[in-house]
C-alpha cells in the first residue's frame, strides 16, 4: 500500500527504480536480522549500509548481560564499515519487527551523524512492508557534532 | 537580544514571568558546569532539571580515559534524579560554551525520552545568552521508546 | 557466618569496628536499591559511596528502552558524586540480589578506576549477608587508565 | 627479548609454533589499527579475533564527537563477528601504541566475557614487541555475566 511509505528526505526524491532498489535492501536487512544476539530482549534488529564507494556492510544488535553494554544493529554496521574503509554513509537501512517503522535509538542517530552528509539516505522499515525514506537532519535536528566540539573554545 | 531566543515547544508558550524563571535556571546550569570532570575534551557541560514535584537536580559531564565510558551532564542529572525519586522531567536545562545553543547528544536525547511527556520543557543554552525552549518530540522525532519495546512481538 | 565474608583488599585490613561500619553501609545500599528504575530487567542494584571528604553519595541502576543506554548503580553514584565535588572514592559499596556477591560490570569497574587509588575500598555484597571487601586492582587488573592515554605518543 | 613476553593464561601453555602464529596475528592487528577513526584522541587501536570456526574478524576504535558514544576496537571486532556468525571467541588480539601492553577498557572486557570460555585466549600487545597471552578470568575476575542475570530472582 502506498500509504505505508513515507518520503521525508529533504533533498532526495527517489525514482521508481531507486524505490525498487531500496525495497531490496530492506529485504536484506530483514535477513541479516536473524544473526542478532539478543537473549535478554528477544528483540532482533538488522541493518544494511552502503558507503561512499557503494560497498555494503551489515550489522545486528549484540546484547550484554550488563544491559548497558548492548550495542545496536545500526552502530554495529557503521563501526564494522569503518574497519573496512567506510568514510561516509550513502544509504543506511534499519529493520525490526515493531508496529510502526523501526526507529533508531538516540545513540545510533548520533553515530549515524558522525558519518553523514545532507545526501545520506536513512531508511526506517518494519516487517510488514511499512517504511520511511528520510535523512539525518530529520531524525536528529540540530545535532551536536564534530564542528561543535572543535569550534568551541576550551572552558 | 530577542532574536537570540527561540520558542519551539509544541504545547508551551512561556509567559514573561516563566521566561525570567527559565533564565535564572540557565544561570544555575552555567554555575554547575564548573564541576565538570573533563580532562580529555576540556569541554564543560552543566545541566539542571526539575522533576514532577518541583525538586531540582544537577549534573555535569564526567569523562573517562576510555572515552566511550564518558557520561554527559544531561544523563548525569537524570540518573542522579532517579535515585532521589524523580519519575518524570518537568524542565531540563543544558548549558555549554558552544557558538550555537548547547545541543544534547543523541544518547542524552534518548534518556530524556525515557522520562518525558508532551509537557516536558527542554532548554538548550550557551554562555552568550542564546537559548531555545523546546520539547522532546522536537529533538528526537519519532523516538524509539518503552512502547515500541513492549508492543513488539518477540521475534 | 564468617565464611561468607572475604577480605581481599591488598592494603587494608579492616578492624572489627570498620567491619561494623561497612555492614551498616551495605544496609544503606540495600535500601537505596528500591529506587532503581529497571522495568526491563527487573534487576535492582544499589550503590553507596564515600568521597575524599567523607561525604556520602548514592546511585541506582537506570534502564532505557534501548538497553544500551542503561546506566548502572555504581556509575550513577560516581557521576552524581562528581557533580557534588567528589575527587576520589574512599569507599564504594554495591548491593544486589545475586546468589554470589554483587559484581560490577566492566564498564563500572573502568569508571571506578578513574577515581580510585590504592586505598580505595570496594565492597561487593548481596541480600543474604554475603560480602567481599576488595580493591580496584583486584577487580580490574592492569587497567587502562588516564596515564596510558597521556603517556602514549599520538599515532 | 623473552622478558617482554608474559604467559598468564590459566589453561593454555602455547607451543613455540603457536607463539609464532600469535606473533603474526599481532602484526595483523597492528596493520588493522591504521583504519581507526580517532580524530579526538588520535589514539589508534586495532583488534583481530578468531571465532569458534577459525574465521577471522577485525575491529578498530571509532570515536564520536560526544565522546561517550565512542566504541573501542575490541568491541568493534566482536560485534562485527556476531553479524558474521561468531558464537564464541577462540583468540582475540589487541594492539596499540602504549608503553606497556595494550589493555582493554572495562567495557570491552565485559563484552569479551559475553562470548568467552575458559579456553579463550586474550593477547595484549603494543608496537614494541611487548605482549601478554592471558585469559578472560585474569582480566575481569569474578565477572558479572549471563548466569548472574538469569540466576537471580526478580526483586
Ligand atoms: Zn541504537
Ligand atoms: Zn550526551
Ligand atoms: Zn555496571
Ligand atoms: Zn574498550
Coordinates of C-alpha atoms and ligand atoms in Angstrom, one line a residue:
Chain A
X1 CA 0.0 0.0 0.0
X2 CA 1.4 3.4 -1.0
X3 CA 0.0 4.8 2.3
X4 CA 2.6 2.7 4.1
X5 CA 5.6 4.5 2.6
X6 CA 6.8 7.9 3.6
X7 CA 9.4 10.0 1.7
X8 CA 10.7 12.7 4.0
X9 CA 14.2 13.2 2.8
X10 CA 14.8 16.9 2.4
X11 CA 16.9 16.6 -0.8
X12 CA 16.3 13.2 -2.3
X13 CA 13.1 12.2 -4.2
X14 CA 13.6 8.6 -5.2
X15 CA 12.7 7.4 -8.7
X16 CA 10.6 4.3 -9.0
X17 CA 13.8 2.4 -9.9
X18 CA 15.5 3.6 -6.7
X19 CA 12.5 2.6 -4.7
X20 CA 12.7 -1.0 -6.0
X21 CA 16.4 -1.0 -5.1
X22 CA 15.7 0.3 -1.6
X23 CA 13.0 -2.3 -1.1
X24 CA 15.5 -5.0 -2.0
X25 CA 17.9 -3.6 0.7
X26 CA 15.0 -3.7 3.3
X27 CA 14.7 -7.5 2.5
X28 CA 18.5 -7.8 3.1
X29 CA 18.3 -6.1 6.4
X30 CA 15.4 -8.4 7.4
X31 CA 17.6 -11.3 6.5
X32 CA 20.6 -10.0 8.4
X33 CA 18.4 -9.6 11.5
X34 CA 18.4 -13.3 12.1
X35 CA 22.0 -13.1 13.2
X36 CA 21.1 -10.8 16.1
X37 CA 22.4 -11.8 19.6
X38 CA 19.5 -10.7 21.8
X39 CA 19.0 -13.3 24.6
X40 CA 17.7 -10.6 27.0
X41 CA 15.2 -8.6 25.0
X42 CA 14.5 -11.1 22.2
X43 CA 14.2 -8.1 20.0
X44 CA 16.0 -8.7 16.7
X45 CA 17.3 -5.7 14.7
X46 CA 19.1 -5.8 11.3
X47 CA 20.9 -3.1 9.4
X48 CA 22.5 -2.8 6.0
X49 CA 24.5 0.2 4.9
X50 CA 26.3 1.3 1.7
X51 CA 29.4 3.5 1.9
X52 CA 30.8 6.2 -0.4
X53 CA 32.1 3.6 -2.7
X54 CA 28.9 1.5 -2.9
X55 CA 30.3 -1.2 -0.7
X56 CA 27.8 -2.9 1.5
X57 CA 28.2 -3.5 5.3
X58 CA 25.8 -5.2 7.7
X59 CA 25.1 -5.2 11.4
X60 CA 22.9 -6.7 14.1
X61 CA 22.2 -5.8 17.7
X62 CA 24.5 -7.5 20.2
X63 CA 23.3 -7.5 23.8
X64 CA 25.1 -7.9 27.0
X65 CA 24.2 -9.2 30.5
X66 CA 25.0 -5.7 31.8
X67 CA 22.3 -4.3 29.5
X68 CA 24.3 -1.0 29.3
X69 CA 27.0 -2.6 27.1
X70 CA 24.4 -3.6 24.5
X71 CA 25.2 -2.2 21.0
X72 CA 22.5 -1.8 18.4
X73 CA 22.5 -3.0 14.8
X74 CA 22.9 0.4 13.3
X75 CA 26.1 1.2 15.3
X76 CA 27.4 -2.3 14.6
X77 CA 27.0 -1.8 10.8
X78 CA 28.7 1.6 11.0
X79 CA 31.7 0.7 13.1
X80 CA 32.2 -2.6 11.1
X81 CA 32.2 -0.5 8.0
X82 CA 34.8 1.9 9.3
X83 CA 37.2 -1.1 9.7
X84 CA 36.6 -1.8 6.0
X85 CA 37.3 1.7 4.9
X86 CA 33.9 3.5 5.2
X87 CA 34.3 7.3 5.3
X88 CA 30.7 8.3 4.8
X89 CA 27.2 6.7 4.7
X90 CA 25.4 6.9 1.4
X91 CA 22.4 4.7 2.5
X92 CA 21.5 3.0 5.8
X93 CA 18.5 0.7 6.2
X94 CA 17.1 -0.4 9.6
X95 CA 14.7 -3.2 10.0
X96 CA 12.9 -4.6 13.0
X97 CA 9.5 -6.1 14.0
X98 CA 7.9 -3.0 15.5
X99 CA 4.4 -1.9 14.6
X100 CA 5.5 1.4 13.2
X101 CA 8.7 1.6 11.2
X102 CA 11.9 0.7 13.1
X103 CA 13.3 3.7 14.8
X104 CA 17.0 4.1 15.7
X105 CA 17.7 5.0 19.3
X106 CA 19.3 8.3 20.0
X107 CA 22.8 6.8 20.4
X108 CA 22.6 5.3 16.9
X109 CA 21.3 8.6 15.4
X110 CA 24.3 10.3 17.0
X111 CA 26.8 7.8 15.4
X112 CA 25.0 8.0 12.1
X113 CA 25.6 11.7 12.3
X114 CA 29.4 11.3 12.6
X115 CA 29.4 9.8 9.1
X116 CA 26.5 11.6 7.3
X117 CA 26.1 14.4 4.9
X118 CA 23.0 16.1 3.5
X119 CA 22.7 13.4 0.8
X120 CA 22.8 10.4 3.2
X121 CA 19.6 8.4 2.9
X122 CA 18.2 6.8 6.1
X123 CA 15.5 4.1 5.6
X124 CA 13.4 3.0 8.6
X125 CA 11.4 -0.2 8.0
X126 CA 9.5 -2.9 9.7
X127 CA 8.4 -6.5 8.8
X128 CA 5.0 -5.5 7.4
X129 CA 6.2 -3.6 4.4
X130 CA 6.0 -0.2 6.1
X131 CA 8.9 2.1 5.6
X132 CA 10.1 5.7 5.5
X133 CA 12.9 7.2 3.5
X134 CA 14.4 10.1 5.4
X135 CA 17.6 11.9 6.2
X136 CA 19.8 12.6 9.2
X137 CA 18.7 16.2 9.9
X138 CA 15.1 14.8 10.2
X139 CA 15.9 12.3 12.8
X140 CA 18.4 14.3 14.9
X141 CA 17.6 18.0 14.3
X142 CA 20.3 20.5 15.4
X143 CA 22.6 17.6 16.3
X144 CA 25.8 18.0 18.3
X145 CA 28.6 17.1 16.0
X146 CA 32.3 17.4 15.3
X147 CA 32.1 21.1 14.4
X148 CA 30.6 22.0 17.8
X149 CA 33.5 20.3 19.6
X150 CA 36.3 21.8 17.6
X151 CA 34.6 25.2 17.2
X152 CA 34.2 25.8 20.9
X153 CA 36.9 27.4 23.0
X154 CA 38.2 25.3 25.9
X155 CA 36.5 26.4 29.0
Chain B
X1 CA 18.6 40.4 22.1
X2 CA 15.2 38.8 21.5
X3 CA 16.5 37.3 18.2
X4 CA 18.7 35.0 20.3
X5 CA 15.8 33.2 21.9
X6 CA 13.7 30.6 20.2
X7 CA 10.4 29.2 21.5
X8 CA 9.7 25.9 19.7
X9 CA 7.8 23.9 22.3
X10 CA 4.8 22.5 20.7
X11 CA 2.5 23.0 23.7
X12 CA 4.0 25.5 26.0
X13 CA 4.1 29.2 25.3
X14 CA 6.1 30.7 28.3
X15 CA 4.8 33.8 30.0
X16 CA 7.3 36.7 30.6
X17 CA 7.4 35.5 34.3
X18 CA 8.3 31.9 33.2
X19 CA 11.0 33.3 30.9
X20 CA 12.6 35.1 33.8
X21 CA 12.5 31.9 35.8
X22 CA 14.0 29.9 32.9
X23 CA 16.8 32.4 32.5
X24 CA 17.6 32.0 36.2
X25 CA 17.9 28.2 35.7
X26 CA 20.3 28.8 32.8
X27 CA 22.5 30.7 35.2
X28 CA 22.4 27.8 37.6
X29 CA 23.4 25.3 34.8
X30 CA 26.2 27.7 33.9
X31 CA 27.4 27.6 37.5
X32 CA 27.0 23.8 37.9
X33 CA 29.2 23.4 34.8
X34 CA 32.3 24.3 36.7
X35 CA 32.1 20.9 38.5
X36 CA 32.6 19.0 35.2
X37 CA 35.3 16.4 35.1
X38 CA 36.6 16.8 31.5
X39 CA 40.4 16.4 31.4
X40 CA 40.3 14.9 27.9
X41 CA 38.0 17.2 25.9
X42 CA 38.2 20.3 28.2
X43 CA 34.6 20.8 27.2
X44 CA 32.4 21.6 30.3
X45 CA 28.7 21.0 30.3
X46 CA 26.2 21.7 33.0
X47 CA 22.6 20.6 33.5
X48 CA 19.8 21.4 35.9
X49 CA 16.5 19.6 35.9
X50 CA 13.2 19.9 37.8
X51 CA 11.1 16.8 38.5
X52 CA 7.4 16.2 38.8
X53 CA 7.5 17.5 42.4
X54 CA 9.5 20.6 41.6
X55 CA 12.7 19.2 43.1
X56 CA 15.9 20.3 41.5
X57 CA 18.7 18.0 40.4
X58 CA 22.0 18.8 38.8
X59 CA 24.6 17.1 36.5
X60 CA 27.9 17.6 34.8
X61 CA 29.8 15.6 32.2
X62 CA 32.2 13.0 33.6
X63 CA 34.8 11.8 31.2
X64 CA 36.8 8.6 31.1
X65 CA 40.2 7.7 29.8
X66 CA 38.4 5.1 27.6
X67 CA 36.4 7.9 26.0
X68 CA 33.5 5.5 25.4
X69 CA 32.6 5.5 29.1
X70 CA 32.2 9.2 29.3
X71 CA 28.7 10.3 30.5
X72 CA 27.2 13.6 29.6
X73 CA 25.8 16.2 32.0
X74 CA 22.2 15.6 30.9
X75 CA 22.3 11.9 31.7
X76 CA 24.1 12.6 34.9
X77 CA 21.3 14.9 36.1
X78 CA 18.6 12.4 35.0
X79 CA 20.1 9.3 36.7
X80 CA 21.0 11.3 39.8
X81 CA 17.4 12.4 40.0
X82 CA 16.1 8.9 39.7
X83 CA 18.0 8.0 42.8
X84 CA 16.2 10.9 44.6
X85 CA 12.7 9.9 43.4
X86 CA 12.4 11.5 40.0
X87 CA 9.6 9.9 37.9
X88 CA 9.3 12.4 35.1
X89 CA 11.1 15.6 33.9
X90 CA 9.2 18.8 34.1
X91 CA 12.1 21.0 32.9
X92 CA 15.6 20.3 31.8
X93 CA 18.2 23.0 31.1
X94 CA 21.5 22.3 29.3
X95 CA 24.4 24.8 29.2
X96 CA 27.7 24.8 27.4
X97 CA 30.1 27.1 25.7
X98 CA 29.3 26.4 22.1
X99 CA 28.6 29.1 19.5
X100 CA 25.1 28.0 18.9
X101 CA 22.9 26.7 21.8
X102 CA 24.2 23.7 23.6
X103 CA 22.7 20.6 21.9
X104 CA 22.3 17.2 23.7
X105 CA 23.9 14.2 22.0
X106 CA 21.6 11.5 20.8
X107 CA 22.3 9.3 23.8
X108 CA 21.1 12.0 26.1
X109 CA 18.0 12.8 24.0
X110 CA 17.1 9.1 24.2
X111 CA 17.5 9.1 28.0
X112 CA 15.5 12.3 28.3
X113 CA 12.8 10.5 26.3
X114 CA 12.5 7.7 28.9
X115 CA 11.3 10.3 31.5
X116 CA 9.5 12.8 29.3
X117 CA 5.9 13.6 28.4
X118 CA 4.4 16.2 26.0
X119 CA 4.6 18.9 28.7
X120 CA 8.4 18.4 29.4
X121 CA 10.3 21.6 28.7
X122 CA 13.8 21.3 27.2
X123 CA 16.0 24.4 27.3
X124 CA 19.2 24.5 25.3
X125 CA 21.5 27.4 26.1
X126 CA 25.1 28.7 25.7
X127 CA 27.2 31.2 27.6
X128 CA 26.3 34.1 25.4
X129 CA 22.7 34.4 26.4
X130 CA 21.5 32.4 23.4
X131 CA 18.8 29.8 24.2
X132 CA 15.9 27.8 22.8
X133 CA 12.9 26.5 24.7
X134 CA 11.8 23.3 23.0
X135 CA 10.3 19.8 23.7
X136 CA 11.3 16.2 23.4
X137 CA 9.5 15.4 20.2
X138 CA 11.3 18.3 18.5
X139 CA 14.8 17.0 19.4
X140 CA 14.1 13.2 18.8
X141 CA 11.2 12.9 16.4
X142 CA 9.6 9.5 16.2
X143 CA 11.8 8.3 19.0
X144 CA 12.1 4.6 19.9
X145 CA 10.7 4.3 23.4
X146 CA 9.3 1.9 26.0
X147 CA 6.1 1.4 24.0
X148 CA 8.0 0.1 20.9
X149 CA 9.7 -2.5 23.0
X150 CA 6.7 -3.8 24.9
X151 CA 4.4 -3.5 21.9
X152 CA 6.5 -5.7 19.6
X153 CA 6.1 -9.5 19.5
X154 CA 9.3 -11.4 20.3
X155 CA 10.9 -12.4 17.1
Chain C
X1 CA 28.8 -16.8 59.1
X2 CA 32.3 -15.6 58.9
X3 CA 32.8 -17.9 55.9
X4 CA 30.5 -15.6 54.0
X5 CA 32.9 -12.6 54.2
X6 CA 36.1 -12.2 52.2
X7 CA 38.8 -9.6 52.7
X8 CA 40.9 -9.3 49.6
X9 CA 42.0 -5.7 49.7
X10 CA 45.7 -5.6 49.1
X11 CA 46.5 -2.8 51.6
X12 CA 43.5 -2.6 54.0
X13 CA 42.8 -5.0 56.8
X14 CA 39.6 -3.7 58.4
X15 CA 39.3 -3.6 62.2
X16 CA 36.1 -5.1 63.8
X17 CA 34.8 -1.5 64.2
X18 CA 35.3 -0.8 60.5
X19 CA 33.6 -4.0 59.7
X20 CA 30.5 -2.9 61.6
X21 CA 30.6 0.4 59.8
X22 CA 30.9 -1.3 56.4
X23 CA 28.0 -3.6 57.2
X24 CA 25.9 -0.6 58.0
X25 CA 26.7 0.8 54.6
X26 CA 25.7 -2.4 52.9
X27 CA 22.3 -1.9 54.6
X28 CA 22.1 1.6 53.2
X29 CA 22.9 0.3 49.7
X30 CA 20.2 -2.3 50.1
X31 CA 17.7 0.5 51.0
X32 CA 18.8 2.7 48.1
X33 CA 18.3 -0.1 45.7
X34 CA 14.5 0.3 46.0
X35 CA 14.7 3.4 43.9
X36 CA 16.1 1.6 40.9
X37 CA 14.4 2.2 37.5
X38 CA 14.6 -1.3 36.0
X39 CA 11.3 -2.0 34.1
X40 CA 13.2 -4.2 31.5
X41 CA 15.4 -6.4 33.6
X42 CA 13.6 -6.2 37.0
X43 CA 17.1 -6.4 38.4
X44 CA 17.6 -3.8 41.2
X45 CA 21.0 -2.6 42.1
X46 CA 22.0 -0.1 44.8
X47 CA 25.3 1.7 45.5
X48 CA 26.6 3.9 48.2
X49 CA 29.9 5.7 48.1
X50 CA 32.0 8.0 50.3
X51 CA 34.4 10.5 48.8
X52 CA 37.7 12.0 50.0
X53 CA 35.9 14.3 52.4
X54 CA 33.7 11.5 53.9
X55 CA 30.6 12.8 52.0
X56 CA 28.1 10.1 51.1
X57 CA 26.6 9.7 47.6
X58 CA 24.1 7.2 46.3
X59 CA 23.1 5.6 43.0
X60 CA 20.7 3.1 41.4
X61 CA 20.6 1.5 38.0
X62 CA 18.5 3.4 35.4
X63 CA 17.5 1.4 32.4
X64 CA 16.4 2.5 29.0
X65 CA 14.2 1.0 26.3
X66 CA 17.3 0.9 24.0
X67 CA 19.0 -1.3 26.6
X68 CA 22.4 0.1 25.5
X69 CA 21.7 3.4 27.2
X70 CA 21.1 1.8 30.6
X71 CA 23.5 3.1 33.3
X72 CA 24.4 1.0 36.4
X73 CA 24.1 2.0 40.0
X74 CA 27.8 2.3 40.5
X75 CA 28.3 4.7 37.7
X76 CA 25.2 6.6 38.8
X77 CA 26.7 7.1 42.3
X78 CA 30.1 8.1 40.9
X79 CA 28.9 10.7 38.4
X80 CA 26.3 12.1 40.9
X81 CA 29.2 12.4 43.3
X82 CA 31.4 14.3 40.8
X83 CA 28.6 17.0 40.5
X84 CA 28.8 17.4 44.3
X85 CA 32.6 17.8 44.4
X86 CA 33.9 14.2 44.6
X87 CA 37.5 13.9 43.5
X88 CA 38.3 10.4 44.6
X89 CA 36.5 7.4 46.1
X90 CA 37.3 6.3 49.6
X91 CA 34.7 3.5 49.8
X92 CA 32.2 2.2 47.4
X93 CA 29.5 -0.4 48.3
X94 CA 27.5 -2.4 45.7
X95 CA 24.4 -4.4 46.6
X96 CA 22.1 -6.6 44.6
X97 CA 20.1 -9.8 44.9
X98 CA 22.5 -12.2 43.2
X99 CA 23.5 -15.6 44.7
X100 CA 27.1 -14.7 44.9
X101 CA 28.2 -11.1 45.9
X102 CA 27.1 -8.4 43.5
X103 CA 29.7 -7.9 40.9
X104 CA 30.2 -4.6 39.0
X105 CA 30.1 -4.9 35.2
X106 CA 33.3 -4.0 33.4
X107 CA 32.1 -0.5 32.4
X108 CA 31.6 0.3 36.1
X109 CA 34.9 -1.1 37.1
X110 CA 36.5 1.2 34.5
X111 CA 34.7 4.3 35.8
X112 CA 35.6 3.3 39.4
X113 CA 39.2 3.3 38.2
X114 CA 39.1 6.9 37.0
X115 CA 38.6 8.0 40.6
X116 CA 40.4 5.3 42.6
X117 CA 43.7 5.0 44.4
X118 CA 45.4 2.1 46.1
X119 CA 43.5 2.8 49.3
X120 CA 40.0 2.9 47.7
X121 CA 37.8 0.2 49.3
X122 CA 35.4 -1.7 47.1
X123 CA 32.6 -3.7 48.8
X124 CA 30.6 -6.2 46.9
X125 CA 27.5 -7.5 48.6
X126 CA 24.3 -9.3 48.2
X127 CA 21.0 -9.6 50.1
X128 CA 22.0 -12.7 52.1
X129 CA 24.7 -11.1 54.2
X130 CA 27.5 -12.3 51.8
X131 CA 30.1 -9.7 51.0
X132 CA 33.7 -9.1 49.9
X133 CA 36.0 -6.2 50.8
X134 CA 38.4 -5.7 47.9
X135 CA 40.2 -3.0 45.9
X136 CA 40.3 -1.7 42.4
X137 CA 43.4 -3.5 41.2
X138 CA 41.8 -6.8 42.2
X139 CA 38.7 -6.2 40.1
X140 CA 40.3 -4.7 37.0
X141 CA 44.0 -5.9 36.9
X142 CA 46.3 -3.9 34.7
X143 CA 43.5 -1.4 33.9
X144 CA 43.7 1.1 31.0
X145 CA 43.7 4.5 32.7
X146 CA 44.5 8.2 32.3
X147 CA 48.2 7.5 32.4
X148 CA 48.1 5.2 29.4
X149 CA 46.3 7.8 27.3
X150 CA 48.6 10.7 28.2
X151 CA 51.7 8.7 28.2
X152 CA 51.2 7.4 24.6
X153 CA 52.6 9.3 21.6
X154 CA 49.9 10.1 19.1
X155 CA 50.0 7.6 16.3
Chain D
X1 CA 63.6 -10.2 24.4
X2 CA 61.9 -13.0 26.2
X3 CA 61.4 -10.7 29.2
X4 CA 58.9 -8.8 27.1
X5 CA 56.5 -11.7 26.8
X6 CA 54.2 -12.9 29.6
X7 CA 52.2 -16.1 29.5
X8 CA 49.5 -15.8 32.2
X9 CA 46.7 -17.9 30.6
X10 CA 45.4 -20.3 33.3
X11 CA 44.9 -23.3 31.0
X12 CA 46.9 -22.7 27.8
X13 CA 50.7 -23.0 27.5
X14 CA 51.5 -22.1 24.0
X15 CA 53.9 -24.2 21.9
X16 CA 56.7 -22.4 20.0
X17 CA 54.7 -22.9 16.9
X18 CA 51.6 -21.3 18.4
X19 CA 53.8 -18.4 19.6
X20 CA 54.9 -17.7 16.0
X21 CA 51.3 -17.8 14.9
X22 CA 50.2 -15.4 17.7
X23 CA 53.0 -13.0 16.8
X24 CA 51.7 -13.0 13.2
X25 CA 48.3 -12.0 14.4
X26 CA 49.8 -9.2 16.4
X27 CA 51.2 -7.9 13.2
X28 CA 47.8 -8.1 11.6
X29 CA 46.2 -6.1 14.5
X30 CA 48.9 -3.5 14.1
X31 CA 48.1 -3.2 10.4
X32 CA 44.3 -3.1 11.0
X33 CA 44.9 -0.2 13.5
X34 CA 45.6 2.2 10.6
X35 CA 41.8 2.2 9.8
X36 CA 40.9 3.6 13.2
X37 CA 38.6 6.7 13.2
X38 CA 40.1 8.6 16.2
X39 CA 40.1 12.4 15.3
X40 CA 39.6 13.3 19.0
X41 CA 42.1 11.2 20.9
X42 CA 44.5 10.4 18.0
X43 CA 44.8 7.1 19.8
X44 CA 44.7 4.2 17.3
X45 CA 43.7 0.7 18.4
X46 CA 43.5 -2.4 16.3
X47 CA 41.9 -5.8 17.1
X48 CA 41.9 -9.2 15.4
X49 CA 39.8 -12.1 16.6
X50 CA 39.2 -15.7 15.6
X51 CA 35.9 -17.4 16.3
X52 CA 34.9 -21.0 17.0
X53 CA 35.3 -21.9 13.4
X54 CA 38.6 -20.3 12.9
X55 CA 37.2 -17.3 10.9
X56 CA 39.0 -14.1 11.4
X57 CA 37.3 -10.8 12.2
X58 CA 38.8 -7.3 12.7
X59 CA 38.0 -4.1 14.5
X60 CA 39.2 -0.6 15.1
X61 CA 38.2 2.1 17.5
X62 CA 35.5 4.5 16.2
X63 CA 35.2 7.8 18.1
X64 CA 32.3 10.2 18.3
X65 CA 32.1 14.0 18.9
X66 CA 30.0 13.1 22.0
X67 CA 33.0 11.1 23.4
X68 CA 30.6 8.8 25.2
X69 CA 29.4 7.1 22.0
X70 CA 33.0 6.1 21.1
X71 CA 33.3 2.3 20.6
X72 CA 36.7 0.5 21.1
X73 CA 38.4 -1.8 18.6
X74 CA 37.8 -4.9 20.7
X75 CA 34.0 -4.4 20.8
X76 CA 34.0 -3.5 17.2
X77 CA 35.7 -6.8 16.3
X78 CA 33.3 -8.7 18.5
X79 CA 30.1 -7.3 17.3
X80 CA 31.2 -7.3 13.6
X81 CA 31.9 -11.0 14.2
X82 CA 28.5 -11.7 15.6
X83 CA 26.9 -10.5 12.4
X84 CA 29.1 -13.0 10.5
X85 CA 28.1 -15.9 12.7
X86 CA 30.6 -15.8 15.7
X87 CA 29.3 -17.7 18.7
X88 CA 32.4 -17.7 20.9
X89 CA 35.9 -16.2 20.8
X90 CA 38.8 -18.6 20.4
X91 CA 41.5 -15.9 20.3
X92 CA 41.4 -12.1 20.5
X93 CA 44.5 -9.8 19.9
X94 CA 44.6 -6.1 20.9
X95 CA 47.3 -3.8 19.7
X96 CA 48.0 -0.1 20.4
X97 CA 51.0 2.2 20.9
X98 CA 51.1 2.3 24.7
X99 CA 54.3 1.9 26.7
X100 CA 53.0 -1.3 28.4
X101 CA 50.9 -3.8 26.5
X102 CA 47.6 -2.5 25.2
X103 CA 45.0 -3.0 27.9
X104 CA 41.2 -3.3 27.1
X105 CA 38.9 -0.9 28.9
X106 CA 36.4 -2.5 31.3
X107 CA 33.6 -2.2 28.8
X108 CA 35.5 -4.3 26.3
X109 CA 36.4 -6.8 28.9
X110 CA 32.8 -7.2 29.8
X111 CA 31.8 -7.7 26.2
X112 CA 34.7 -10.2 25.7
X113 CA 33.1 -12.1 28.6
X114 CA 29.8 -12.5 26.9
X115 CA 31.5 -14.6 24.3
X116 CA 34.3 -16.3 26.2
X117 CA 35.0 -19.6 27.8
X118 CA 37.9 -20.9 29.8
X119 CA 39.9 -21.7 26.6
X120 CA 39.6 -18.2 25.1
X121 CA 43.0 -16.7 24.5
X122 CA 43.4 -12.9 25.1
X123 CA 46.6 -11.3 23.7
X124 CA 47.5 -7.8 24.8
X125 CA 50.3 -6.2 22.7
X126 CA 52.0 -2.9 21.8
X127 CA 54.1 -1.6 19.0
X128 CA 57.4 -2.5 20.6
X129 CA 57.1 -6.3 20.5
X130 CA 55.8 -6.4 24.1
X131 CA 52.9 -8.8 24.6
X132 CA 51.0 -10.9 27.1
X133 CA 49.0 -14.1 26.5
X134 CA 46.2 -14.2 29.1
X135 CA 42.6 -15.3 29.6
X136 CA 39.3 -13.7 30.4
X137 CA 39.2 -14.6 34.1
X138 CA 42.6 -12.9 34.6
X139 CA 41.4 -9.6 33.1
X140 CA 37.9 -9.5 34.7
X141 CA 38.0 -11.6 37.8
X142 CA 34.6 -12.6 39.2
X143 CA 32.8 -11.0 36.2
X144 CA 29.1 -10.3 36.2
X145 CA 27.7 -12.4 33.3
X146 CA 24.7 -14.0 31.8
X147 CA 24.4 -16.5 34.7
X148 CA 24.1 -13.8 37.3
X149 CA 21.3 -12.2 35.5
X150 CA 19.2 -15.3 34.8
X151 CA 20.1 -16.9 38.2
X152 CA 18.7 -14.0 40.2
X153 CA 15.1 -13.8 41.3
X154 CA 13.4 -10.6 40.2
X155 CA 13.4 -8.1 43.1
Ligands
LIG1 ZN1 20.6 2.2 18.8
LIG2 ZN1 25.0 13.4 25.8
LIG3 ZN1 27.9 -1.6 35.6
LIG4 ZN1 37.3 -0.7 25.3

